[in-house]
XYZ file of C-alpha atoms in Angstrom:
240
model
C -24.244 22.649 11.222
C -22.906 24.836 8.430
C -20.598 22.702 7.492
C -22.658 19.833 6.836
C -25.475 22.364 4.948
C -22.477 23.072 2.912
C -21.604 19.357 2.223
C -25.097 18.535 1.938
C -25.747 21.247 -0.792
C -22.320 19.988 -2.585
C -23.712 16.683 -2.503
C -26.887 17.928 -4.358
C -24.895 19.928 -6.873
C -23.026 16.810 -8.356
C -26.133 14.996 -8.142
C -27.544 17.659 -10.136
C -24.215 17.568 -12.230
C -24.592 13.399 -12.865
C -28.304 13.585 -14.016
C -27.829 16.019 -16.247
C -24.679 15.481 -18.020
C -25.139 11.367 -18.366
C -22.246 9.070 -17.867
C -19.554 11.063 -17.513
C -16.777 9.722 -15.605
C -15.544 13.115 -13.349
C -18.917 13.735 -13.026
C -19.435 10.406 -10.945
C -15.890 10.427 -9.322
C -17.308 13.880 -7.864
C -20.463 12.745 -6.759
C -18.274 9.293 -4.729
C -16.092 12.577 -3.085
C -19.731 14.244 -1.908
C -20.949 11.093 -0.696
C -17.635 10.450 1.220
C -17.612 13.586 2.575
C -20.791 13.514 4.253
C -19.891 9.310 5.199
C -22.097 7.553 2.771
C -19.169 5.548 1.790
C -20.990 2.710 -0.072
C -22.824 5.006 -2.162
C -18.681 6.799 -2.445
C -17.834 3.091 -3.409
C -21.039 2.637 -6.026
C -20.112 6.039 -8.141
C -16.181 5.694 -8.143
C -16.718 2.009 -9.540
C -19.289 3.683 -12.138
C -16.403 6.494 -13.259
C -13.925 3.368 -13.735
C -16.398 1.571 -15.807
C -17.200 4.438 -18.102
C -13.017 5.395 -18.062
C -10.797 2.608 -17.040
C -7.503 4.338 -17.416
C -8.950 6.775 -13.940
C -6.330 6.823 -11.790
C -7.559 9.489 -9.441
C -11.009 7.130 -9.226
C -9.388 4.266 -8.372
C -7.374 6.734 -5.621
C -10.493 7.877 -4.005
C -11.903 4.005 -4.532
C -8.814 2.864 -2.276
C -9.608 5.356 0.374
C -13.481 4.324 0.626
C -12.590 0.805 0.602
C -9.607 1.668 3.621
C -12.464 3.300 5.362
C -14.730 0.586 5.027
C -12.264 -1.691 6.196
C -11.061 -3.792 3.189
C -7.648 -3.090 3.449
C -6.744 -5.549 1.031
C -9.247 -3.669 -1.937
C -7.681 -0.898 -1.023
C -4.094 -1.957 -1.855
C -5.416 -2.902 -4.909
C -6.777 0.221 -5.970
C -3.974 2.174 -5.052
C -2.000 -0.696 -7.087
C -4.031 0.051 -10.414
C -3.892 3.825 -9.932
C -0.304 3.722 -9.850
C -0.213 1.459 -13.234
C -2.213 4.171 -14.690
C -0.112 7.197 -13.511
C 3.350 5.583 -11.980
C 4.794 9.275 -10.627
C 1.118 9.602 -8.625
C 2.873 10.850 -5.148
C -0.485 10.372 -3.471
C -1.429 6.900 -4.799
C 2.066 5.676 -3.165
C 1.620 7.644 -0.102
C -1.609 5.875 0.509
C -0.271 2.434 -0.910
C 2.068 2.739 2.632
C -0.718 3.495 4.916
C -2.416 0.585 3.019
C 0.349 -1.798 3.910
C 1.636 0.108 7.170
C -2.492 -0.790 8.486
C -1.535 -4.243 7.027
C 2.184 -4.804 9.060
C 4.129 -5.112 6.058
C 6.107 -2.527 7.226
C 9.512 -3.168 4.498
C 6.291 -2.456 2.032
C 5.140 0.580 3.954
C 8.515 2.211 4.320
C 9.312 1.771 0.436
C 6.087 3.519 -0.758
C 6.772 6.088 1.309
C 10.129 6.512 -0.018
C 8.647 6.270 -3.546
C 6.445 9.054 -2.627
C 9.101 11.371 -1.591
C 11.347 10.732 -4.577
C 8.129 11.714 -6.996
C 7.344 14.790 -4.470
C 10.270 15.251 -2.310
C 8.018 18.577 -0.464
C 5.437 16.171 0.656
C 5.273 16.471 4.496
C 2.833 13.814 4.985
C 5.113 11.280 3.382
C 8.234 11.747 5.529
C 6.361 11.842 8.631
C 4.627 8.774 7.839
C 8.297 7.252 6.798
C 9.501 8.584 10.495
C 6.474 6.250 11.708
C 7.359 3.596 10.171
C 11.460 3.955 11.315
C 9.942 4.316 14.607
C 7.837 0.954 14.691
C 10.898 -0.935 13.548
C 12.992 1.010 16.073
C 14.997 2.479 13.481
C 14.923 6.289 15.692
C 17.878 8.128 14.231
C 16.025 7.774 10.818
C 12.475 8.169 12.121
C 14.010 11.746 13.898
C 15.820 12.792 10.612
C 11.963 12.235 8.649
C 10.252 14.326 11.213
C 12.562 17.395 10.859
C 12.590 16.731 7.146
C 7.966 17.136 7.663
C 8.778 20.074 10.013
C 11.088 22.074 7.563
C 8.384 21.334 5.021
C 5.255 22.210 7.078
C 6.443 24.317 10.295
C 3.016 24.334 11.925
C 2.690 20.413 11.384
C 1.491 19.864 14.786
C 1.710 15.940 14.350
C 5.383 16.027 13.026
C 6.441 17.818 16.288
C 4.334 15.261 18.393
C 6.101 12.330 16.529
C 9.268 13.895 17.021
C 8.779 14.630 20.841
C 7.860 10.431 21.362
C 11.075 9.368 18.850
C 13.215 11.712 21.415
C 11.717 10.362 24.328
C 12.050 6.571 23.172
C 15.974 8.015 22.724
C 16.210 9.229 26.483
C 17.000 13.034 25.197
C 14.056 13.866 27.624
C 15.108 17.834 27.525
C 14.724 17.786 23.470
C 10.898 15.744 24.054
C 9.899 18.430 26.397
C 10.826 21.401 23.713
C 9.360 19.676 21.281
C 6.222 18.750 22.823
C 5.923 22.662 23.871
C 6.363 23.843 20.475
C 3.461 21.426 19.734
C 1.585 22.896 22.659
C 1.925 26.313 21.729
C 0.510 25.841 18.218
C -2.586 23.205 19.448
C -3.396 23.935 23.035
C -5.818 21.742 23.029
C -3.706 18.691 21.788
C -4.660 16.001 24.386
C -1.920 13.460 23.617
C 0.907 15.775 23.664
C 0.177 17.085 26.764
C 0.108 13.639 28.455
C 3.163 13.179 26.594
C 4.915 15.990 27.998
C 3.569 15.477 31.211
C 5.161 11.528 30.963
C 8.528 13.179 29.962
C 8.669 15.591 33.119
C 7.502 12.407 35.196
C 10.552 10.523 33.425
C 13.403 13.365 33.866
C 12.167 13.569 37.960
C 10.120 16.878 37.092
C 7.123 15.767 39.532
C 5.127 18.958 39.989
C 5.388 19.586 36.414
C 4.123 15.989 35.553
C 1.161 16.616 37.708
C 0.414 19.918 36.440
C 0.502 18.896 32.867
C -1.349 15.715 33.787
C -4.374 17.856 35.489
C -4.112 20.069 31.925
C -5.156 16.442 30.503
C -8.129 16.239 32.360
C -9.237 19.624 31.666
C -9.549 18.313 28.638
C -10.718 14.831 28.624
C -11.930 14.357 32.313
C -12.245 11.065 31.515
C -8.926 10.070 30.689
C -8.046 7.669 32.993
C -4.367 7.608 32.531
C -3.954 10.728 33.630
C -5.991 9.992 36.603
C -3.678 7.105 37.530
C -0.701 9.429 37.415
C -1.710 12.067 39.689
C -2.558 9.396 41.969
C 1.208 7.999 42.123
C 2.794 10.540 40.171
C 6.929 9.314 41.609
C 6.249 5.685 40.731
């Protein structure tokens, strides 16, 4: 509840910000983030279009225009957005970054794999980027690579809970079972409450023959999410 008083009374400030200044083009760019943050994101859509008409050359607009329009679903306006921002400002690390999510959502993977590779060369600290690039490796069962990406996001970020997740699953895929299960503990110990790496650790112990483990992970699962039915299924036959 705070937090959306807080977003709400953002919200109001740029609104305040917009009527009073006139057409100003950061001033309506702010007022699309306040709408998007509270997830109004036509109205998002409606005042980044209005800061691009008043200052075409906007690449952060057309940024925040491409992430409205992924949210919304048109993946294909997105890419375009992202396209024109990076016309505008050609080193925007960001703009790429989200270009390869674009096309990643989109299964042009090759496409995906080289924006994030773009990214990193314009911002080679950006954790989000290599991890993303480690996905991508990983979907075209390229694991040695995706592996080397994830340490790269962990040596950036060491509390990057998803990195260590990722890297867990591109171990397990390997068979080096006792290198998932550390893994997935270090993620555990920094996000107890991480649903998905639990099951995955408790998936690893099943695999390496660890049984009451498996089951004792799995049962952490549904302490969690009692409705996760996976995790019901393997407590039921936990050796098959």
């Amino acid at each position: 509840h705070a937090r959306n008083a807080v977003l709400k009374s953002d919200l109001a400030t740029w609104q305040d910000v917009v009527a009073k200044s006139g057409a100003k083009a950061r001033g309506y760019n702010s007022l699309g983030l306040a709408y998007a943050d509270i997830g109004l994101t036509d109205s998002a859509i409606e005042n980044y279009l209005a800061a691009i008409r008043i200052e075409p050359y906007f690449a952060n607009a057309y940024c925040n225009l491409g992430l409205a329009y992924e949210k919304s679903g048109f993946t294909d306006r997105a890419v375009e957005s992202y396209l024109a921002a990076i016309m505008i400002q050609p080193y925007f690390a960001k703009a790429h970054y989200n270009l390869g999510l674009a096309y990643e959502k989109s299964g042009f993977m090759d496409r995906a794999v080289e924006s994030y590779l773009t990214a990193i060369r314009i911002e080679p600290w950006f954790a989000e980027a290599h991890n993303n690039l480690g996905l991508a490796y990983a979907k075209t069962g390229l694991t040695d690579k995706a592996v080397e990406e994830f340490l790269t996001a962990i040596k950036i970020n060491p509390y990057f809970v998803m990195a260590y997740n990722n890297l867990g699953n591109a171990y397990f895929v390997a068979g080096e079972l006792d290198y998932a299960i550390d893994t997935y503990k270090m993620a555990i110990g920094m996000s107890p409450g991480d649903v998905d790496t639990r099951f995955n650790l408790a998936m690893a112990y099943k695999r390496k023959g660890m049984i009451k483990e498996a089951v004792s992970e799995f049962n952490e699962v549904l302490k969690l999410n009692p409705a996760d039915e996976q995790a019901k299924t393997e407590i039921l036959a936990p050796g098959q």
